mmCIF file of C-alpha atoms and ligand atoms in Angstrom:
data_model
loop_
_atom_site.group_PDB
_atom_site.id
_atom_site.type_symbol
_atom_site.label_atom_id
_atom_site.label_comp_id
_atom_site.label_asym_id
_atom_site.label_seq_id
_atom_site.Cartn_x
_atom_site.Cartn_y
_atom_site.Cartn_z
ATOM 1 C CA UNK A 1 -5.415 -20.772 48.850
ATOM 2 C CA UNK A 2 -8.879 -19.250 48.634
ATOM 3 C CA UNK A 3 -8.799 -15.642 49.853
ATOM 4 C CA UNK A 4 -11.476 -13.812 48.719
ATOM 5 C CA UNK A 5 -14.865 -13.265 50.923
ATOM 6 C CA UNK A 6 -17.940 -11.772 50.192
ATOM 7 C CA UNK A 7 -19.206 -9.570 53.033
ATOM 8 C CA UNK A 8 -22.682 -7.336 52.544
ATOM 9 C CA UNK A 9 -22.153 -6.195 48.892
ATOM 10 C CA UNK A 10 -17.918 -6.351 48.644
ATOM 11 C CA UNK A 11 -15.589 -9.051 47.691
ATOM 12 C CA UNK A 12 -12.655 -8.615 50.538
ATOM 13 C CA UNK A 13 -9.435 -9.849 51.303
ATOM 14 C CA UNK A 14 -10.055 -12.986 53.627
ATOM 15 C CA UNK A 15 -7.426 -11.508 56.119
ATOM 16 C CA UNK A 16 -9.817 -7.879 55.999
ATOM 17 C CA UNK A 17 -13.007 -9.560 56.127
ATOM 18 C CA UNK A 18 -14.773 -8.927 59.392
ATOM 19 C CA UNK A 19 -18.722 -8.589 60.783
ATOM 20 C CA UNK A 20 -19.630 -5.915 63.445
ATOM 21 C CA UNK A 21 -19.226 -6.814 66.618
ATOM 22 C CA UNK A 22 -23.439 -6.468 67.182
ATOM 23 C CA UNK A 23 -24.177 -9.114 64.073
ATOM 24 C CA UNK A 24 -27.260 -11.139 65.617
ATOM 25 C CA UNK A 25 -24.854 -14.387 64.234
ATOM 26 C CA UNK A 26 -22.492 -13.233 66.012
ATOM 27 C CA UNK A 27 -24.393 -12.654 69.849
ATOM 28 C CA UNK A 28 -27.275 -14.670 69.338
ATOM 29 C CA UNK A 29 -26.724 -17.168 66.608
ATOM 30 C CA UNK A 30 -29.410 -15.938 64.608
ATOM 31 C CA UNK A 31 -28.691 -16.721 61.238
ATOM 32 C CA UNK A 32 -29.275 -19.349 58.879
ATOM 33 C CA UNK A 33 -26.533 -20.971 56.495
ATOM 34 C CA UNK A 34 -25.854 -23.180 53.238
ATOM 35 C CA UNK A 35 -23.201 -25.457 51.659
ATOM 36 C CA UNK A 36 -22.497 -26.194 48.362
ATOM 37 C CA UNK A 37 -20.443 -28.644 46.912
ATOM 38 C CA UNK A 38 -18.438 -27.494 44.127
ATOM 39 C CA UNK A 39 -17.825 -29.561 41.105
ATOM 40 C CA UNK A 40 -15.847 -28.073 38.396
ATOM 41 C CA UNK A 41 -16.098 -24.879 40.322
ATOM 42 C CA UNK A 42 -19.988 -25.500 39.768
ATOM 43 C CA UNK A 43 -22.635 -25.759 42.237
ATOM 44 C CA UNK A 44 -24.068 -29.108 42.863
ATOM 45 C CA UNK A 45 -27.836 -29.592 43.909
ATOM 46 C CA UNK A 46 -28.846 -26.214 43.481
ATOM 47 C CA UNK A 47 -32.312 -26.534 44.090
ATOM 48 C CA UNK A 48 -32.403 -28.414 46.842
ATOM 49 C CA UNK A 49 -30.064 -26.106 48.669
ATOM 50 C CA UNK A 50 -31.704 -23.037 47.777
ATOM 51 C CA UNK A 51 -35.396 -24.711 48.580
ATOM 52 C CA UNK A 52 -34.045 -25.376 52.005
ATOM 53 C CA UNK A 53 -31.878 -21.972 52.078
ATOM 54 C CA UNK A 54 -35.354 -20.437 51.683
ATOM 55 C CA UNK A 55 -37.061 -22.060 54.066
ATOM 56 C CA UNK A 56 -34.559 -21.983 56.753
ATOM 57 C CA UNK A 57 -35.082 -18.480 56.583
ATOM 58 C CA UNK A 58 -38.798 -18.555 56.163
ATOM 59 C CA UNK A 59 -39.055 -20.112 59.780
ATOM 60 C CA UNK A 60 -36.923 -17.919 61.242
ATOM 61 C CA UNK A 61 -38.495 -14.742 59.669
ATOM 62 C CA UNK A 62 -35.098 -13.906 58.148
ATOM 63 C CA UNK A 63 -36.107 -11.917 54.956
ATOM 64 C CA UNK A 64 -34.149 -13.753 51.669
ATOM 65 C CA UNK A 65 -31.058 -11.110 51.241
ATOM 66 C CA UNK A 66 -31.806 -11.198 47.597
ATOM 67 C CA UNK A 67 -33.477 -13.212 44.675
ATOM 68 C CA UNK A 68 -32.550 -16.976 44.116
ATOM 69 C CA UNK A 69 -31.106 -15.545 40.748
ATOM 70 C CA UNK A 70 -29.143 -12.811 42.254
ATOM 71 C CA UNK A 71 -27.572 -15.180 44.696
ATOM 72 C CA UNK A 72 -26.501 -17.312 42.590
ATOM 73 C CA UNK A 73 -24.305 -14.774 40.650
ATOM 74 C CA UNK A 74 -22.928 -13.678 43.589
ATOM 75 C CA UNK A 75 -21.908 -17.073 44.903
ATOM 76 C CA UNK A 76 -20.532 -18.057 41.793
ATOM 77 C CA UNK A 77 -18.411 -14.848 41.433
ATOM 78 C CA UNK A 78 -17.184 -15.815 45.020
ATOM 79 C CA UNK A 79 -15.762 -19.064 43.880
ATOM 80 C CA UNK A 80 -14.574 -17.761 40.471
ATOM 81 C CA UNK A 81 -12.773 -14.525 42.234
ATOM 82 C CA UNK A 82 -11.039 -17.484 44.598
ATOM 83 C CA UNK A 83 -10.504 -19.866 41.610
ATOM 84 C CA UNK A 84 -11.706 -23.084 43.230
ATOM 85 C CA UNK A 85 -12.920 -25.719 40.913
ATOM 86 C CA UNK A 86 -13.254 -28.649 43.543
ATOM 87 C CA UNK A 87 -14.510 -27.481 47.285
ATOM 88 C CA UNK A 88 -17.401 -25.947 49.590
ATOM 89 C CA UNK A 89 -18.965 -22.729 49.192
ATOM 90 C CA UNK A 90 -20.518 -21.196 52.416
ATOM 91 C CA UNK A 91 -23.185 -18.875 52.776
ATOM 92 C CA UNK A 92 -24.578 -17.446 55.729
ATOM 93 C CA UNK A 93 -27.307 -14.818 56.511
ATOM 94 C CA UNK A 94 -28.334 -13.505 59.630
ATOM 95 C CA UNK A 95 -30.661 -10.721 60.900
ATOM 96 C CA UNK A 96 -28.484 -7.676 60.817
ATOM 97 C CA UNK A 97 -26.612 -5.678 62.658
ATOM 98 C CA UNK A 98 -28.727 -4.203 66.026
ATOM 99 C CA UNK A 99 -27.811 -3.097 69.532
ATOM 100 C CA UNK A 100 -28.054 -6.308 71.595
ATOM 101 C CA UNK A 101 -32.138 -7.016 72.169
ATOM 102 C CA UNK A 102 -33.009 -10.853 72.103
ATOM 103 C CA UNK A 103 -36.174 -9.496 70.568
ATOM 104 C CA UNK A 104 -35.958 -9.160 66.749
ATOM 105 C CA UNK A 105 -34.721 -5.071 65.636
ATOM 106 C CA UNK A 106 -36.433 -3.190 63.445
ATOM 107 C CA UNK A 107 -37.699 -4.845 60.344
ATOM 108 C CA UNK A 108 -36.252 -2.940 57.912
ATOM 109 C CA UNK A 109 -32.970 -4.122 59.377
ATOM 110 C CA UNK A 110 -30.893 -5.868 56.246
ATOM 111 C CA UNK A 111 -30.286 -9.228 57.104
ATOM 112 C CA UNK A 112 -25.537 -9.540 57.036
ATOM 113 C CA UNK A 113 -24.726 -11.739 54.226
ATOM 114 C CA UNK A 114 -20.664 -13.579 54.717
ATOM 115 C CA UNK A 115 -19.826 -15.841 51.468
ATOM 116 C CA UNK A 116 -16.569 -18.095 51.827
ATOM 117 C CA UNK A 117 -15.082 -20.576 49.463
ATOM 118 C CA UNK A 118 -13.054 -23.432 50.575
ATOM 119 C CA UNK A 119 -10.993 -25.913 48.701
ATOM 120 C CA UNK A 120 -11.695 -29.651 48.532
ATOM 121 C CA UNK A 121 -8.843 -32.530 47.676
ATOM 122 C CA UNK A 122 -10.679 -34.861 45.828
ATOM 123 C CA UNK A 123 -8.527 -37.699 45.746
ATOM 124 C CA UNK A 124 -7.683 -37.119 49.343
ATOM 125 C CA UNK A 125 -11.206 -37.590 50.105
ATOM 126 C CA UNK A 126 -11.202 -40.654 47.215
ATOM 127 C CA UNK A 127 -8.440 -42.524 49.540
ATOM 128 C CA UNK A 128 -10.860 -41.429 52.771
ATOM 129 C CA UNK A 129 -13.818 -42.719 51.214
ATOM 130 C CA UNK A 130 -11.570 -45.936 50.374
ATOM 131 C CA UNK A 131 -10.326 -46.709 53.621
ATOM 132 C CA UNK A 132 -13.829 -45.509 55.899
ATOM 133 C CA UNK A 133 -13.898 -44.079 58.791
ATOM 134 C CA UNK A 134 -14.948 -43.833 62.675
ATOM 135 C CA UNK A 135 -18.129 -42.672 64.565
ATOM 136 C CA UNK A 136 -18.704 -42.203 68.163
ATOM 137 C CA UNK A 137 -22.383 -42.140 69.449
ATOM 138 C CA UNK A 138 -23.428 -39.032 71.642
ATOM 139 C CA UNK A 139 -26.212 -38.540 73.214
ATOM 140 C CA UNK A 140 -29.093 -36.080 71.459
ATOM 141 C CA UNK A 141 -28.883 -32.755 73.085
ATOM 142 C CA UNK A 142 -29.742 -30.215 70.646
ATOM 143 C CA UNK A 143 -33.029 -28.196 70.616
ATOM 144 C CA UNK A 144 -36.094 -29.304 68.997
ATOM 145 C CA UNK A 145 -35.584 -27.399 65.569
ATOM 146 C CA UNK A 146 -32.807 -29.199 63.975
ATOM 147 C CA UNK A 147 -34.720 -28.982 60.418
ATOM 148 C CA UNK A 148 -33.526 -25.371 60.522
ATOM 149 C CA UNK A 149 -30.284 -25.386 59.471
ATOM 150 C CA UNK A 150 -28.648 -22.300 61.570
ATOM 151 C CA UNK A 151 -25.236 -20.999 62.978
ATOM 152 C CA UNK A 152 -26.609 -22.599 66.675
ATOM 153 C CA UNK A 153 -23.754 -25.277 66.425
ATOM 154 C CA UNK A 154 -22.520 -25.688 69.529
ATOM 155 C CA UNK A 155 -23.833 -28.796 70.331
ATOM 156 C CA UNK A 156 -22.427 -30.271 66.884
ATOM 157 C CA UNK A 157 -19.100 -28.658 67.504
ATOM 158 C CA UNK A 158 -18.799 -30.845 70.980
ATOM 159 C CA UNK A 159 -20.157 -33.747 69.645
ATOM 160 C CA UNK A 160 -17.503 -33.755 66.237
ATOM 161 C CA UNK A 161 -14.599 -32.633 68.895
ATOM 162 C CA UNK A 162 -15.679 -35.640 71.395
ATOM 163 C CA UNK A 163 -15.558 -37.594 67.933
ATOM 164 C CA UNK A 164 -11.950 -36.068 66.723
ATOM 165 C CA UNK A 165 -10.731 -36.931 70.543
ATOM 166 C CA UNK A 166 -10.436 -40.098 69.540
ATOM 167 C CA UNK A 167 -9.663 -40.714 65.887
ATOM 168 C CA UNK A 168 -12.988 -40.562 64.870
ATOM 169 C CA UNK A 169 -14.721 -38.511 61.750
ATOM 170 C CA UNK A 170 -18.260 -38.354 62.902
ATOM 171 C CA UNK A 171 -20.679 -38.131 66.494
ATOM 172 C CA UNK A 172 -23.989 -39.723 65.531
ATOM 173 C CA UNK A 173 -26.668 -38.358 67.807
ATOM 174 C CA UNK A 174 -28.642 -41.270 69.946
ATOM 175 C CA UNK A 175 -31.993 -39.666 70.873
ATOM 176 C CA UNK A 176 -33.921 -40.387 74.641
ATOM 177 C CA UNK A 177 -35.944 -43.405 72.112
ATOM 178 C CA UNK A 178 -32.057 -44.985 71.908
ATOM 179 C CA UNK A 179 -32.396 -44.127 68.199
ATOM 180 C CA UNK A 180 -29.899 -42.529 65.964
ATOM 181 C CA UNK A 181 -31.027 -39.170 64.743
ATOM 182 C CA UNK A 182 -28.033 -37.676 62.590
ATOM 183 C CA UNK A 183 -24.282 -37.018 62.826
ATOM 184 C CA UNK A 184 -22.478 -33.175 63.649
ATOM 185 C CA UNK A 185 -22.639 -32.637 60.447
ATOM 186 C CA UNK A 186 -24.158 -35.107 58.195
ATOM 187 C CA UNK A 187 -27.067 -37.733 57.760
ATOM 188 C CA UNK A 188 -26.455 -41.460 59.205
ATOM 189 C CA UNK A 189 -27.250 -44.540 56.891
ATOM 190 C CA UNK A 190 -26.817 -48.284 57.125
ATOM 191 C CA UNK A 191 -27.617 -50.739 54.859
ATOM 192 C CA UNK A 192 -28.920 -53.299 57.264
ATOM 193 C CA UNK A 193 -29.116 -57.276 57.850
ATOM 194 C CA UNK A 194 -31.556 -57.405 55.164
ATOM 195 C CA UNK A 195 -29.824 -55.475 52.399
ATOM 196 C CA UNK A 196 -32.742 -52.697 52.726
ATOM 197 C CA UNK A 197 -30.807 -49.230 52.608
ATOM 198 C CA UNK A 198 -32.230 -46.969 56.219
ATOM 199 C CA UNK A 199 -31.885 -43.189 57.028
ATOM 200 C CA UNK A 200 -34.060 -41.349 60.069
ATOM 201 C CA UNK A 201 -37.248 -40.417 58.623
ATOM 202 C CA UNK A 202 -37.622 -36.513 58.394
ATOM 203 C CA UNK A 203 -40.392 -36.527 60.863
ATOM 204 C CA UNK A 204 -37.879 -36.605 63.123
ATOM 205 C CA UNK A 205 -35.611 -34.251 64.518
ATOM 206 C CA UNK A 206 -33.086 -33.833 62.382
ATOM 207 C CA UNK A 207 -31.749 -31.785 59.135
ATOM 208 C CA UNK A 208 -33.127 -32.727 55.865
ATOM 209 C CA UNK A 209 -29.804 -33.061 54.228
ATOM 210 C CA UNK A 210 -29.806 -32.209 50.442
ATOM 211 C CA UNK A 211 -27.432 -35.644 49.658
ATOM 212 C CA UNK A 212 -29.980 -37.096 51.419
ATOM 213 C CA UNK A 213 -32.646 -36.181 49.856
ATOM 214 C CA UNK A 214 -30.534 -36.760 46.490
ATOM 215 C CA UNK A 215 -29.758 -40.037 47.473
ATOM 216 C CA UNK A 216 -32.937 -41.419 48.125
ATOM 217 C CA UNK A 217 -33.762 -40.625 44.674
ATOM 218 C CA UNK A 218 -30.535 -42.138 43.400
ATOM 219 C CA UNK A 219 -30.679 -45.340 45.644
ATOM 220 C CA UNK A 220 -34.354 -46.202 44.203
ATOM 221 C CA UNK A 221 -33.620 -45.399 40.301
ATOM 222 C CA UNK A 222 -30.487 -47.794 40.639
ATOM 223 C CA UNK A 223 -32.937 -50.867 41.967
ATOM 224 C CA UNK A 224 -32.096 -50.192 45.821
ATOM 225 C CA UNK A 225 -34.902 -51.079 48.544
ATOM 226 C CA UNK A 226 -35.180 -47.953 50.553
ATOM 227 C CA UNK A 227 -36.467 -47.152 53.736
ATOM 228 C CA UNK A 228 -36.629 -43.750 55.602
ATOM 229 C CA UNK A 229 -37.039 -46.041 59.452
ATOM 230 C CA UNK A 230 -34.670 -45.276 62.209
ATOM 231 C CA UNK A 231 -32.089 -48.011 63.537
ATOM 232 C CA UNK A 232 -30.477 -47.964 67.228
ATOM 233 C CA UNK A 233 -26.483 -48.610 67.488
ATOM 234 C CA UNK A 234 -27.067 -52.005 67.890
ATOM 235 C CA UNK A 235 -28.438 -52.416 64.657
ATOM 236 C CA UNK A 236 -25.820 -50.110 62.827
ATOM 237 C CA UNK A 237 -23.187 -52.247 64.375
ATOM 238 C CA UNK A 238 -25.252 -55.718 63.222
ATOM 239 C CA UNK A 239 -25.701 -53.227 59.668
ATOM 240 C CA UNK A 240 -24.111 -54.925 56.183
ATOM 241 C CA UNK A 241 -22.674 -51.762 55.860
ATOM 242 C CA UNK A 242 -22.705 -47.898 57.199
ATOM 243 C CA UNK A 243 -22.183 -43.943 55.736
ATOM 244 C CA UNK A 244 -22.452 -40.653 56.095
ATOM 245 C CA UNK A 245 -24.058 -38.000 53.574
ATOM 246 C CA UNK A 246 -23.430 -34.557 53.299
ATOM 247 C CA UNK A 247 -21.716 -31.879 50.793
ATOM 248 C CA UNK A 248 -18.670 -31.900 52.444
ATOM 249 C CA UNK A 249 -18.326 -36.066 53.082
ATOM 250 C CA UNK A 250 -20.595 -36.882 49.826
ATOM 251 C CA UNK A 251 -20.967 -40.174 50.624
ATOM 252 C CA UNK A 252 -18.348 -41.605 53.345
ATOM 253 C CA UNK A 253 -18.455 -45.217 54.376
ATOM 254 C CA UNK A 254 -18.181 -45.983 58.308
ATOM 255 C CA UNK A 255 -16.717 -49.014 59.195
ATOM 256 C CA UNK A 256 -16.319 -48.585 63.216
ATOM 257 C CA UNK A 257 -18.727 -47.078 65.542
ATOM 258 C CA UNK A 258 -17.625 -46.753 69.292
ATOM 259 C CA UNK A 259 -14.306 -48.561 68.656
ATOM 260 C CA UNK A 260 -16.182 -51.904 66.624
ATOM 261 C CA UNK A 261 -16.551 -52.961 63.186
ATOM 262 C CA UNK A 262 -19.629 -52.655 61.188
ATOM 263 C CA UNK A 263 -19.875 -55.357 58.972
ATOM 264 C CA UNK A 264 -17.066 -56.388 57.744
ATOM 265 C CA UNK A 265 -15.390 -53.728 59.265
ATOM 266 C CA UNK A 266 -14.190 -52.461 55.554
ATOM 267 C CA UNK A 267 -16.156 -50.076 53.277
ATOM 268 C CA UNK A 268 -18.369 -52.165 51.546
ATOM 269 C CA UNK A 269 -19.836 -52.545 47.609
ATOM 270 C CA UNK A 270 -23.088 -50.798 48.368
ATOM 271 C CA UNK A 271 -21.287 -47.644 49.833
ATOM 272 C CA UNK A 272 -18.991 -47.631 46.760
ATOM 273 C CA UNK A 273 -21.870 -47.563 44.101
ATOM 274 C CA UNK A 274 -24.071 -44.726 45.844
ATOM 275 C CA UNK A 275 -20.907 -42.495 46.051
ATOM 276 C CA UNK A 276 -20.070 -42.841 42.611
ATOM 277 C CA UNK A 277 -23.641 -42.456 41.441
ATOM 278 C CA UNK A 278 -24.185 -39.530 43.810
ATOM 279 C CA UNK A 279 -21.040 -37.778 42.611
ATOM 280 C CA UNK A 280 -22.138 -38.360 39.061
ATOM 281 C CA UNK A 281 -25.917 -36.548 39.940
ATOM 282 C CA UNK A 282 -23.754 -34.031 41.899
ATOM 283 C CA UNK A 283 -21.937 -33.439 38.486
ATOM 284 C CA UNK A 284 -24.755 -33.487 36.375
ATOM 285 C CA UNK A 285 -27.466 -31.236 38.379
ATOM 286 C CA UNK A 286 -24.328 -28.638 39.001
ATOM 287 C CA UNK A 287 -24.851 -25.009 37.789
HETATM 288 N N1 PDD K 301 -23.567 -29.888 57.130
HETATM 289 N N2 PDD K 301 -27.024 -32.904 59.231
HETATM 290 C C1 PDD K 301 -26.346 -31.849 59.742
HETATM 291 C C2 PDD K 301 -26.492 -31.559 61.196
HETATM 292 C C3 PDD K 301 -25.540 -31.062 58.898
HETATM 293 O O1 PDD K 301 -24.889 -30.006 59.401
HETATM 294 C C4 PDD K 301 -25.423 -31.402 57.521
HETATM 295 C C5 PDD K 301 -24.597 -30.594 56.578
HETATM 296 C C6 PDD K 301 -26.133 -32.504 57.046
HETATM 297 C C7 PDD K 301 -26.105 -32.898 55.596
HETATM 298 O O2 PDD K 301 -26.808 -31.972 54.816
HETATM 299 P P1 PDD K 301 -26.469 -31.742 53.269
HETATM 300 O O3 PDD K 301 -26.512 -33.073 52.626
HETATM 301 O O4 PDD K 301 -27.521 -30.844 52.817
HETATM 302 O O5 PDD K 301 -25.079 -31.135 53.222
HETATM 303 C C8 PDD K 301 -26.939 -33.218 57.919
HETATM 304 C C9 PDD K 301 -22.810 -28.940 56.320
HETATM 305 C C10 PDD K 301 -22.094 -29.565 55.187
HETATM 306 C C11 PDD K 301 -21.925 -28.112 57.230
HETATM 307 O O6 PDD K 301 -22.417 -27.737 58.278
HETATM 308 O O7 PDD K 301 -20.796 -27.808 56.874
#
C-alpha cells in the first residue's frame, strides 16, 4: 500500500493528510495537476511533464511552488518514502488557501502543493493491453481550455462513469464538427484504412498529452506514417486498429467503440509495437 502524502512542506500519513477547507482546488477548482508514470520507481518523460506542468500554471497565473529541480526531489522522495517502483505519481498545485472570493487573493498567497503515489500492476495492465478494451462516445461538453490541464474534471468524471456504466474503459469526446477530440483521460488514436497512424491535431481543443507527444516521435523514428488529422466515429470504427495514450493506460488498444468492433475487433500488431517501443522510451528518458 502507498501511504505516505506530501502536503505543503510535510510527508503525512495518507489517513492524516488533509487541505483546508478554503483551498481554491477545493471551492473553485483552481489548480493545475501532473502525472507521472513510474518506471523502476523512476519518473518517465520528465520534461515533457514538467514543460507542460509549467505552463499549465503559466496560463492560469499560478506561481511554480518551487524550482523544476526542487520538485523533482520532492516527488521522488514521495515515491521512495511509499516504496513504489511501478505506478503514478500525482501532483497538484493550486492557488492557496483564501476566504472564498472568485477573484484571485492576495498575490503573495503560496500556491497548496498535495503529492500522492499510487501503485501500478504491470502485468495486470500487460493482460489489459492484451485483451483491449471498450469506448463509448460522448458528446464534447467541456470548456474551451482543455490544453490546461486542471482539477476542473467534472465533465471527464461523467463521461469515464457513463463509460464504466457499461463495461467500458474510456468516453471519447465527439465535438459539435462530429469529430473526436480526446478521451476522460487520455488521447484517442486509430490507425486508419490506409495504415496512416491519426491523433486530433493540438490546434484543437484538447490536452497535449505527454505519450502523445512521445509517441509521435516514436511512431516516425520506427518508419510509421503519421498524421496529427481528426477522424469522426465512423472512421474509428472503419480504423485498422484503435488506442488510447496516457501515463496511466501507456498505450491501450480499443477494440469496441459503442458496443462494435474496430477492425478486427482484437488488439492489433501496430498497437502492440508502439506500446512496447513507448514503454521502452518511457524506461529510457526516466529520471
Ligand atoms: N490524464 N487527455 C486528458 C483529458 C487527460 O486527462 C490525460 C491524462 C491525457 C493524456 O496525457 P498524458 O499522456 O500526458 O498522460 C489526455 C492523467 C493521466 C490523469 O488525469 O490521471
Amino acid at each position: 500500500m502507498s501511504r505516505i502524502a506530501y502536503v505543503n512542506g510535510r510527508f503525512v500519513a495518507k489517513t492524516d493528510a488533509v487541505v483546508h477547507i478554503e483551498d481554491r482546488g477545493y471551492q473553485f477548482a483552481d489548480a493545475g495537476y501532473e502525472v507521472w508514470a513510474l518506471f523502476g520507481g523512476k519518473l518517465s518523460d520528465p520534461e515533457g511533464h514538467f514543460a507542460r506542468l509549467e505552463r499549465s500554471l503559466g496560463e492560469l497565473r499560478i506561481p511554480m511552488p518551487m524550482s523544476r529541480k526542487a520538485l523533482t526531489v520532492v516527488l521522488k522522495e514521495t515515491v521512495r518514502r511509499n516504496r513504489v517502483s511501478e505506478g503514478l505519481v500525482y501532483l497538484q498545485v493550486s492557488r492557496g488557501v483564501a476566504p472564498r472570493d472568485h477573484a484571485f487573493p492576495a498575490a503573495d498567497t503560496p500556491p497548496a502543493i498535495v503529492i500522492t503515489v499510487s501503485r501500478v500492476d504491470r502485468e495486470a495492465s500487460e493482460a489489459r493491453a492484451r485483451k483491449g478494451v471498450a469506448v463509448v462516445t460522448t458528446p464534447e461538453n467541456r470548456w474551451g481550455r482543455c490544453d490546461i490541464k486542471t482539477v476542473g474534471l467534472l465533465p471527464n468524471a461523467m463521461a469515464k462513469q457513463k463509460a464504466r456504466e457499461v463495461g467500458a474503459v474510456e468516453a471519447w469526446f465527439v465535438d459539435d464538427l462530429g469529430l473526436v477530440t480526446e478521451g476522460a483521460s487520455s488521447n484517442a488514436w486509430i490507425v486508419d484504412r490506409d495504415g496512416a497512424l491519426r491523433t486530433r491535431d493540438t490546434n484543437a481543443n484538447i490536452l497535449r498529452g505527454v505519450t502523445r507527444l512521445s509517441l509521435l516521435d516514436v511512431a516516425r523514428q520506427a518508419g510509421l506514417k503519421v498524421e496529427e488529422r481528426p477522424f469522426t466515429p465512423q472512421e474509428a470504427l472503419d480504423a485498422q486498429e484503435a488506442f488510447i495514450t496516457g501515463a496511466g493506460t501507456l498505450v491501450l488498444p480499443v477494440v469496441l467503440m459503442d458496443g462494435k468492433p474496430i477492425g478486427s475487433g482484437k488488439p492489433g500488431p501496430v498497437a502492440a509495437r508502439l506500446r512496447a517501443l513507448y514503454i521502452e522510451h518511457a524506461k529510457a528518458t526516466a529520471v
